[in-house]
mmCIF file of C-alpha atoms in Angstrom:
data_model
loop_
_atom_site.group_PDB
_atom_site.id
_atom_site.type_symbol
_atom_site.label_atom_id
_atom_site.label_comp_id
_atom_site.label_asym_id
_atom_site.label_seq_id
_atom_site.Cartn_x
_atom_site.Cartn_y
_atom_site.Cartn_z
ATOM 1 C CA MET A 9 15.209 35.541 -42.096
ATOM 2 C CA ALA A 10 17.795 33.542 -40.171
ATOM 3 C CA VAL A 11 15.489 32.701 -37.293
ATOM 4 C CA SER A 12 13.377 30.415 -39.456
ATOM 5 C CA VAL A 13 16.341 28.528 -40.923
ATOM 6 C CA ALA A 14 17.986 28.059 -37.540
ATOM 7 C CA PHE A 15 14.733 26.909 -36.003
ATOM 8 C CA SER A 16 14.105 24.375 -38.758
ATOM 9 C CA SER A 17 17.582 22.875 -38.328
ATOM 10 C CA ALA A 18 17.089 22.523 -34.596
ATOM 11 C CA LEU A 19 13.752 20.822 -35.095
ATOM 12 C CA ALA A 20 15.168 18.330 -37.555
ATOM 13 C CA LEU A 21 17.726 17.250 -34.946
ATOM 14 C CA ALA A 22 15.167 17.123 -32.181
ATOM 15 C CA LEU A 23 12.604 15.137 -34.091
ATOM 16 C CA ALA A 24 15.116 12.447 -34.962
ATOM 17 C CA GLY A 25 15.134 11.295 -31.349
ATOM 18 C CA CYS A 26 11.624 11.763 -30.034
ATOM 19 C CA SER A 27 8.171 10.296 -30.199
ATOM 20 C CA SER A 28 5.148 12.497 -30.843
ATOM 21 C CA ASP A 29 2.933 10.184 -28.768
ATOM 22 C CA GLU A 30 4.339 11.010 -25.316
ATOM 23 C CA GLN A 31 1.642 12.795 -23.313
ATOM 24 C CA PRO A 32 0.990 12.985 -19.577
ATOM 25 C CA ASP A 33 -1.871 11.062 -18.017
ATOM 26 C CA VAL A 34 -3.530 13.950 -16.180
ATOM 27 C CA GLN A 35 -6.982 15.356 -15.621
ATOM 28 C CA VAL A 36 -7.967 17.791 -18.373
ATOM 29 C CA VAL A 37 -10.732 20.295 -19.074
ATOM 30 C CA PRO A 38 -12.221 21.341 -22.417
ATOM 31 C CA PRO A 39 -10.398 24.421 -23.762
ATOM 32 C CA ALA A 40 -12.301 27.603 -22.923
ATOM 33 C CA ARG A 41 -14.059 29.289 -25.841
ATOM 34 C CA ALA A 42 -15.259 32.833 -26.354
ATOM 35 C CA ALA A 43 -18.960 33.314 -25.679
ATOM 36 C CA GLU A 44 -21.194 33.861 -28.681
ATOM 37 C CA SER A 45 -21.692 37.612 -28.828
ATOM 38 C CA PRO A 46 -24.961 39.503 -29.197
ATOM 39 C CA VAL A 47 -25.482 41.666 -32.267
ATOM 40 C CA SER A 48 -23.370 44.810 -31.978
ATOM 41 C CA ILE A 49 -25.442 47.993 -32.194
ATOM 42 C CA ASP A 50 -23.184 51.040 -32.043
ATOM 43 C CA PRO A 51 -19.426 50.376 -31.820
ATOM 44 C CA ASP A 52 -17.187 53.227 -30.697
ATOM 45 C CA GLY A 53 -14.592 54.744 -33.015
ATOM 46 C CA GLU A 54 -14.783 53.713 -36.662
ATOM 47 C CA VAL A 55 -15.256 50.289 -38.202
ATOM 48 C CA LEU A 56 -13.116 49.358 -41.196
ATOM 49 C CA PRO A 57 -14.866 46.885 -43.502
ATOM 50 C CA LEU A 58 -13.233 43.459 -43.511
ATOM 51 C CA ASP A 59 -15.441 40.546 -44.501
ATOM 52 C CA LEU A 60 -13.297 37.880 -42.858
ATOM 53 C CA SER A 61 -13.483 35.969 -39.590
ATOM 54 C CA VAL A 62 -10.429 37.303 -37.778
ATOM 55 C CA THR A 63 -8.998 35.053 -35.069
ATOM 56 C CA ALA A 64 -5.886 37.053 -34.086
ATOM 57 C CA THR A 65 -4.759 40.684 -34.344
ATOM 58 C CA ALA A 66 -1.397 42.371 -33.759
ATOM 59 C CA PHE A 67 0.163 45.773 -34.440
ATOM 60 C CA ASP A 68 3.741 45.908 -35.707
ATOM 61 C CA GLU A 69 5.439 49.175 -34.771
ATOM 62 C CA ALA A 70 8.488 48.427 -36.937
ATOM 63 C CA THR A 71 6.404 48.673 -40.131
ATOM 64 C CA ASN A 72 3.364 50.568 -38.795
ATOM 65 C CA SER A 73 1.216 47.638 -39.887
ATOM 66 C CA LEU A 74 -1.928 46.114 -38.496
ATOM 67 C CA VAL A 75 -1.715 42.339 -38.927
ATOM 68 C CA VAL A 76 -4.718 40.019 -38.817
ATOM 69 C CA LEU A 77 -5.027 36.258 -39.064
ATOM 70 C CA ALA A 78 -8.077 34.789 -40.778
ATOM 71 C CA ASP A 79 -8.086 31.015 -41.271
ATOM 72 C CA ASP A 80 -5.284 30.178 -43.736
ATOM 73 C CA GLU A 81 -4.548 33.774 -44.687
ATOM 74 C CA LEU A 82 -2.503 36.570 -43.130
ATOM 75 C CA LEU A 83 -3.368 40.165 -44.006
ATOM 76 C CA TYR A 84 -1.450 43.302 -43.126
ATOM 77 C CA PHE A 85 -2.053 46.938 -43.944
ATOM 78 C CA SER A 86 -1.278 50.436 -42.727
ATOM 79 C CA GLY A 87 -3.011 51.336 -39.494
ATOM 80 C CA SER A 88 -4.232 54.556 -41.136
ATOM 81 C CA THR A 89 -6.021 52.903 -44.076
ATOM 82 C CA GLN A 90 -9.731 53.409 -44.677
ATOM 83 C CA ASP A 91 -10.165 50.311 -46.868
ATOM 84 C CA PRO A 92 -8.205 47.302 -45.627
ATOM 85 C CA MET A 93 -9.834 44.919 -48.111
ATOM 86 C CA SER A 94 -8.305 46.932 -50.967
ATOM 87 C CA ASP A 95 -5.084 48.084 -49.320
ATOM 88 C CA ALA A 96 -4.050 44.902 -47.532
ATOM 89 C CA THR A 97 -1.220 42.635 -48.552
ATOM 90 C CA ARG A 98 -2.674 39.133 -48.414
ATOM 91 C CA VAL A 99 -0.422 36.170 -47.747
ATOM 92 C CA ALA A 100 -1.563 32.576 -48.159
ATOM 93 C CA LEU A 101 -0.493 30.322 -45.298
ATOM 94 C CA PRO A 102 0.244 26.588 -45.608
ATOM 95 C CA GLY A 103 -2.634 25.774 -43.279
ATOM 96 C CA PRO A 104 -5.162 27.344 -40.915
ATOM 97 C CA GLY A 105 -3.356 29.648 -38.516
ATOM 98 C CA THR A 106 -3.754 29.078 -34.786
ATOM 99 C CA SER A 107 -1.413 31.766 -33.431
ATOM 100 C CA LEU A 108 0.033 35.139 -34.432
ATOM 101 C CA THR A 109 3.051 36.832 -32.861
ATOM 102 C CA LEU A 110 5.576 39.478 -33.952
ATOM 103 C CA ASP A 111 9.357 39.418 -33.608
ATOM 104 C CA GLY A 112 9.774 43.203 -33.274
ATOM 105 C CA SER A 113 11.842 43.391 -36.463
ATOM 106 C CA GLY A 114 9.080 43.483 -39.043
ATOM 107 C CA ASN A 115 8.177 39.787 -39.188
ATOM 108 C CA ALA A 116 4.969 37.984 -38.261
ATOM 109 C CA ILE A 117 5.168 34.398 -37.029
ATOM 110 C CA THR A 118 2.252 32.007 -37.315
ATOM 111 C CA ALA A 119 1.638 28.401 -36.385
ATOM 112 C CA ALA A 120 -0.198 27.071 -39.424
ATOM 113 C CA GLY A 121 -0.972 23.377 -39.482
ATOM 114 C CA SER A 122 2.177 21.357 -40.139
ATOM 115 C CA ASP A 123 4.310 24.465 -40.709
ATOM 116 C CA ILE A 124 5.606 27.526 -38.941
ATOM 117 C CA ALA A 125 5.357 30.506 -41.314
ATOM 118 C CA VAL A 126 7.558 33.585 -40.902
ATOM 119 C CA VAL A 127 6.141 36.446 -42.974
ATOM 120 C CA SER A 128 8.133 39.583 -43.780
ATOM 121 C CA LEU A 129 5.858 42.592 -43.369
ATOM 122 C CA GLU A 130 8.154 44.573 -45.668
ATOM 123 C CA SER A 131 8.173 42.253 -48.682
ATOM 124 C CA GLY A 132 5.426 39.714 -48.053
ATOM 125 C CA GLU A 133 7.989 36.921 -48.381
ATOM 126 C CA VAL A 134 7.115 33.733 -46.518
ATOM 127 C CA GLN A 135 9.699 31.375 -45.082
ATOM 128 C CA LEU A 136 8.662 28.029 -43.646
ATOM 129 C CA ALA A 137 10.121 25.862 -40.920
ATOM 130 C CA SER A 138 8.861 22.496 -42.100
ATOM 131 C CA PRO A 139 10.657 19.589 -40.416
ATOM 132 C CA SER A 140 9.697 16.093 -41.450
ATOM 133 C CA GLY A 141 8.737 13.277 -39.142
ATOM 134 C CA ILE A 142 6.235 15.036 -36.908
ATOM 135 C CA THR A 143 2.573 14.041 -36.903
ATOM 136 C CA ALA A 144 1.363 16.711 -34.489
ATOM 137 C CA GLU A 145 0.021 20.107 -35.510
ATOM 138 C CA TRP A 146 1.771 23.337 -34.559
ATOM 139 C CA THR A 147 -0.320 25.373 -32.146
ATOM 140 C CA ALA A 148 1.920 28.261 -31.045
ATOM 141 C CA ALA A 149 5.125 30.026 -32.064
ATOM 142 C CA VAL A 150 7.039 32.978 -30.664
ATOM 143 C CA ALA A 151 10.368 34.711 -31.345
ATOM 144 C CA ARG A 152 12.967 34.722 -28.582
ATOM 145 C CA PRO A 153 15.504 37.495 -27.907
ATOM 146 C CA ASP A 154 18.359 35.375 -29.327
ATOM 147 C CA GLY A 155 16.662 35.345 -32.747
ATOM 148 C CA THR A 156 15.399 31.770 -32.569
ATOM 149 C CA ILE A 157 11.794 30.612 -32.487
ATOM 150 C CA ALA A 158 10.057 28.550 -29.837
ATOM 151 C CA ALA A 159 7.075 26.531 -31.033
ATOM 152 C CA GLY A 160 4.537 24.220 -29.455
ATOM 153 C CA THR A 161 2.383 21.375 -30.715
ATOM 154 C CA ASP A 162 -1.018 19.937 -29.962
ATOM 155 C CA ARG A 163 0.826 16.935 -28.487
ATOM 156 C CA GLY A 164 2.263 19.117 -25.725
ATOM 157 C CA GLN A 165 5.807 19.409 -27.090
ATOM 158 C CA VAL A 166 7.844 22.623 -27.068
ATOM 159 C CA PHE A 167 10.808 23.067 -29.410
ATOM 160 C CA ALA A 168 13.152 26.015 -29.084
ATOM 161 C CA GLY A 169 16.494 27.206 -30.383
ATOM 162 C CA GLU A 170 19.545 25.749 -32.035
ATOM 163 C CA ASP A 171 20.748 24.180 -28.786
ATOM 164 C CA SER A 172 17.615 22.078 -28.323
ATOM 165 C CA GLU A 173 18.504 18.395 -28.647
ATOM 166 C CA ARG A 174 15.049 17.217 -27.640
ATOM 167 C CA PRO A 175 11.659 18.839 -27.316
ATOM 168 C CA VAL A 176 10.366 19.658 -23.875
ATOM 169 C CA THR A 177 7.477 17.307 -23.084
ATOM 170 C CA GLY A 178 5.020 16.958 -20.225
ATOM 171 C CA LEU A 179 2.226 19.266 -21.369
ATOM 172 C CA VAL A 180 -1.096 18.123 -22.758
ATOM 173 C CA SER A 181 -1.030 20.918 -25.331
ATOM 174 C CA ALA A 182 1.189 23.964 -25.820
ATOM 175 C CA ASP A 183 -1.466 26.462 -26.873
ATOM 176 C CA VAL A 184 0.218 29.802 -26.136
ATOM 177 C CA LEU A 185 3.931 30.535 -25.748
ATOM 178 C CA ILE A 186 5.220 33.645 -23.983
ATOM 179 C CA ALA A 187 8.818 34.842 -24.329
ATOM 180 C CA SER A 188 9.913 37.599 -21.949
ATOM 181 C CA GLY A 189 13.636 38.249 -21.832
ATOM 182 C CA ALA A 190 15.351 34.930 -21.226
ATOM 183 C CA ASN A 191 12.162 33.445 -19.779
ATOM 184 C CA LEU A 192 9.794 31.177 -21.679
ATOM 185 C CA ALA A 193 6.392 30.004 -20.488
ATOM 186 C CA ALA A 194 3.451 28.118 -21.951
ATOM 187 C CA ILE A 195 -0.295 28.140 -21.493
ATOM 188 C CA ASP A 196 -1.771 24.645 -21.540
ATOM 189 C CA ARG A 197 -5.481 25.240 -22.105
ATOM 190 C CA ARG A 198 -6.459 21.644 -21.446
ATOM 191 C CA GLN A 199 -4.930 21.839 -17.983
ATOM 192 C CA SER A 200 -5.672 25.568 -17.573
ATOM 193 C CA MET A 201 -2.112 26.118 -16.414
ATOM 194 C CA ILE A 202 0.843 28.427 -16.931
ATOM 195 C CA ILE A 203 4.154 26.556 -16.924
ATOM 196 C CA GLU A 204 7.797 27.598 -17.076
ATOM 197 C CA VAL A 205 9.689 26.032 -19.998
ATOM 198 C CA PHE A 206 13.467 25.521 -20.021
ATOM 199 C CA PRO A 207 14.428 24.341 -23.533
ATOM 200 C CA GLU A 208 18.172 24.322 -22.827
ATOM 201 C CA ARG A 209 17.600 21.839 -19.991
ATOM 202 C CA GLY A 210 14.839 20.003 -21.818
ATOM 203 C CA THR A 211 12.522 20.346 -18.837
ATOM 204 C CA LEU A 212 9.471 22.123 -17.528
ATOM 205 C CA GLY A 213 9.710 24.303 -14.439
ATOM 206 C CA PHE A 214 7.114 25.454 -11.956
ATOM 207 C CA ALA A 215 3.459 25.369 -12.946
ATOM 208 C CA LEU A 216 0.428 27.176 -11.556
ATOM 209 C CA ARG A 217 -3.247 26.705 -12.258
ATOM 210 C CA ALA A 218 -4.813 29.641 -14.091
ATOM 211 C CA GLY A 219 -8.384 29.081 -12.972
ATOM 212 C CA ASN A 220 -10.517 26.635 -14.933
ATOM 213 C CA GLY A 221 -10.351 28.180 -18.385
ATOM 214 C CA ALA A 222 -7.128 29.979 -19.294
ATOM 215 C CA SER A 223 -7.310 30.946 -22.962
ATOM 216 C CA ASN A 224 -4.982 33.774 -24.059
ATOM 217 C CA ALA A 225 -1.970 35.598 -22.670
ATOM 218 C CA VAL A 226 0.379 38.491 -23.379
ATOM 219 C CA THR A 227 3.574 39.817 -21.789
ATOM 220 C CA ASP A 228 4.934 43.281 -21.109
ATOM 221 C CA GLY A 229 8.424 42.048 -22.041
ATOM 222 C CA GLU A 230 9.636 42.845 -18.528
ATOM 223 C CA GLY A 231 8.686 39.604 -16.833
ATOM 224 C CA ARG A 232 4.956 40.098 -16.303
ATOM 225 C CA VAL A 233 2.440 37.827 -18.018
ATOM 226 C CA PHE A 234 -1.258 38.691 -18.254
ATOM 227 C CA VAL A 235 -3.596 35.728 -18.662
ATOM 228 C CA VAL A 236 -7.299 35.699 -19.479
ATOM 229 C CA ASN A 237 -9.297 33.096 -17.571
ATOM 230 C CA THR A 238 -12.299 32.987 -19.875
ATOM 231 C CA ARG A 239 -14.366 30.349 -18.119
ATOM 232 C CA ASP A 240 -14.154 31.908 -14.642
ATOM 233 C CA GLY A 241 -14.145 35.540 -15.793
ATOM 234 C CA GLU A 242 -10.762 36.736 -14.533
ATOM 235 C CA LEU A 243 -7.635 38.686 -15.446
ATOM 236 C CA LEU A 244 -4.564 37.051 -13.888
ATOM 237 C CA VAL A 245 -1.143 38.697 -13.561
ATOM 238 C CA TYR A 246 1.976 36.537 -13.115
ATOM 239 C CA THR A 247 5.705 37.212 -12.945
ATOM 240 C CA LEU A 248 8.216 34.961 -14.700
ATOM 241 C CA ASP A 249 11.516 35.707 -12.949
ATOM 242 C CA ARG A 250 9.877 33.522 -10.356
ATOM 243 C CA LEU A 251 6.501 32.135 -11.364
ATOM 244 C CA VAL A 252 4.106 33.790 -8.932
ATOM 245 C CA LEU A 253 0.487 34.912 -9.234
ATOM 246 C CA ARG A 254 0.668 38.613 -8.354
ATOM 247 C CA GLN A 255 -2.815 39.918 -9.128
ATOM 248 C CA ARG A 256 -6.269 38.482 -9.775
ATOM 249 C CA TYR A 257 -9.216 40.566 -10.865
ATOM 250 C CA PRO A 258 -12.791 39.705 -11.928
ATOM 251 C CA VAL A 259 -13.639 40.415 -15.573
ATOM 252 C CA PRO A 260 -17.076 38.902 -16.285
ATOM 253 C CA ASP A 261 -18.899 38.083 -19.528
ATOM 254 C CA SER A 262 -16.367 35.855 -21.249
ATOM 255 C CA PRO A 263 -13.079 37.791 -21.395
ATOM 256 C CA PHE A 264 -11.066 36.497 -24.337
ATOM 257 C CA GLY A 265 -8.891 38.857 -26.402
ATOM 258 C CA ILE A 266 -5.985 40.566 -24.639
ATOM 259 C CA ALA A 267 -3.308 43.130 -25.537
ATOM 260 C CA TYR A 268 -0.735 45.193 -23.646
ATOM 261 C CA ASP A 269 -0.109 48.925 -24.131
ATOM 262 C CA ALA A 270 3.518 49.483 -23.138
ATOM 263 C CA GLN A 271 3.397 53.264 -23.352
ATOM 264 C CA ARG A 272 0.490 53.597 -20.908
ATOM 265 C CA ASP A 273 1.062 50.379 -18.918
ATOM 266 C CA ARG A 274 -2.467 49.196 -19.634
ATOM 267 C CA VAL A 275 -3.938 45.792 -20.360
ATOM 268 C CA TRP A 276 -6.892 45.703 -22.751
ATOM 269 C CA VAL A 277 -9.344 42.792 -22.446
ATOM 270 C CA THR A 278 -12.335 42.079 -24.682
ATOM 271 C CA GLN A 279 -15.579 40.762 -23.201
ATOM 272 C CA THR A 280 -17.278 38.729 -25.901
ATOM 273 C CA GLY A 281 -20.472 38.311 -23.904
ATOM 274 C CA LEU A 282 -21.004 42.087 -24.001
ATOM 275 C CA ASN A 283 -19.245 43.229 -27.196
ATOM 276 C CA GLU A 284 -17.046 45.495 -25.085
ATOM 277 C CA VAL A 285 -13.351 46.088 -24.431
ATOM 278 C CA ALA A 286 -11.919 47.507 -21.213
ATOM 279 C CA ALA A 287 -8.524 48.848 -20.141
ATOM 280 C CA TYR A 288 -6.969 48.124 -16.769
ATOM 281 C CA ALA A 289 -4.234 50.136 -15.059
ATOM 282 C CA LEU A 290 -1.664 48.017 -13.256
ATOM 283 C CA ASP A 291 0.199 50.439 -11.009
ATOM 284 C CA THR A 292 -1.749 49.614 -7.847
ATOM 285 C CA GLY A 293 -2.258 46.447 -5.835
ATOM 286 C CA ILE A 294 -5.077 45.307 -8.115
ATOM 287 C CA PRO A 295 -5.996 46.101 -11.736
ATOM 288 C CA VAL A 296 -8.199 49.195 -11.986
ATOM 289 C CA GLU A 297 -10.570 49.737 -14.918
ATOM 290 C CA VAL A 298 -9.765 53.077 -16.580
ATOM 291 C CA ALA A 299 -11.567 52.918 -19.955
ATOM 292 C CA ARG A 300 -14.327 50.978 -21.715
ATOM 293 C CA PHE A 301 -15.664 50.918 -25.283
ATOM 294 C CA ALA A 302 -18.460 49.211 -27.204
ATOM 295 C CA THR A 303 -17.035 46.951 -29.908
ATOM 296 C CA VAL A 304 -17.835 45.114 -33.101
ATOM 297 C CA GLN A 305 -19.631 41.795 -32.761
ATOM 298 C CA GLN A 306 -17.556 38.863 -31.506
ATOM 299 C CA PRO A 307 -14.440 40.828 -30.456
ATOM 300 C CA ASP A 308 -12.159 37.822 -30.121
ATOM 301 C CA SER A 309 -8.879 39.722 -30.622
ATOM 302 C CA VAL A 310 -7.428 43.146 -29.877
ATOM 303 C CA ALA A 311 -4.181 45.049 -30.533
ATOM 304 C CA VAL A 312 -2.710 48.404 -29.520
ATOM 305 C CA ASP A 313 -0.681 50.937 -31.490
ATOM 306 C CA SER A 314 1.017 52.453 -28.443
ATOM 307 C CA ALA A 315 2.986 55.117 -30.304
ATOM 308 C CA GLY A 316 0.126 56.173 -32.575
ATOM 309 C CA GLY A 317 -2.499 56.036 -29.848
ATOM 310 C CA TYR A 318 -5.029 53.660 -31.402
ATOM 311 C CA LEU A 319 -6.820 50.540 -30.255
ATOM 312 C CA TYR A 320 -7.847 47.906 -32.812
ATOM 313 C CA VAL A 321 -10.555 45.308 -32.180
ATOM 314 C CA SER A 322 -11.326 42.623 -34.762
ATOM 315 C CA SER A 323 -14.568 40.752 -35.308
ATOM 316 C CA ALA A 324 -14.480 36.969 -35.601
ATOM 317 C CA THR A 325 -17.773 37.012 -37.539
ATOM 318 C CA GLY A 326 -16.781 39.253 -40.449
ATOM 319 C CA GLY A 327 -17.896 42.482 -38.781
ATOM 320 C CA GLY A 328 -14.707 44.358 -39.630
ATOM 321 C CA VAL A 329 -11.805 45.887 -37.733
ATOM 322 C CA GLN A 330 -12.593 48.646 -35.262
ATOM 323 C CA ARG A 331 -10.177 51.570 -34.820
ATOM 324 C CA ILE A 332 -10.558 53.578 -31.606
ATOM 325 C CA PRO A 333 -8.422 56.659 -30.850
ATOM 326 C CA LEU A 334 -6.971 56.682 -27.356
ATOM 327 C CA THR A 335 -7.480 60.206 -26.076
ATOM 328 C CA THR A 336 -5.947 61.814 -23.030
ATOM 329 C CA SER A 337 -8.891 60.674 -20.926
ATOM 330 C CA ASP A 338 -8.049 57.049 -21.768
ATOM 331 C CA GLU A 339 -4.471 57.427 -20.588
#
């Protein structure tokens, strides 16, 4: 997996000339958290037993695998399985995972403590990008179209690519990274902001507030970024070719997990205060709710199998993984 090796080399060069203690003196807010959910009574679809607290969920179309992150372990299994605890490939991570993304070529990328782990979903092989000399913890990592990895730290640094001579600084924390085409952006939860990142220049670009509690984000790969404002109860839609807030829509009851369905052009958002997940169509001036389902308890993460037509919602309290078929009426 060349991306990991290239990324590690770039980091080693970058870290030789930077301090991990450089942080802006700005006003911050506590990072927004998902609301504690009520007990779930009757989830829609079927619930696959998984006695783990899942913090992130993704579906990899290249390998037809559902991938879940649970503390310091990554699990992946066929989306059609009935028993993920038995059928899953379990991969130990070097530390507790804080992010999960896919590179589109059958690899999962996680920020796990002092390492970035790249896991092959074909073989289970793990490759680490483990530069020395950094005291911060990795908080986010994402593959870029050129095959390199961009990664952020809890000290607000962003490293990216073989051409990076220094990390980009100026954030309080780089909690979520979004790569869409040549564009790269970060969510800084402590400032509740979305910010353009230009690694080749070593600078940040434009920044916009994302309410008072931006938590998670996803992209459609075509320049749109969908951000959940958990504290204020909103779905925010931005464009990255020029950072502009295009749409803003109320989603109450602690929205937290978010996923994009490319085939149907839908954004799915979980509402942890209700144990529900809703889909929003985006082809009008404002998002329009087009589907809603009852979920497992504490639905902190969600993923979509666009080609297969399934929605997956994972419980952060060990309540399993929910599989919901997307019928014609949901499209």
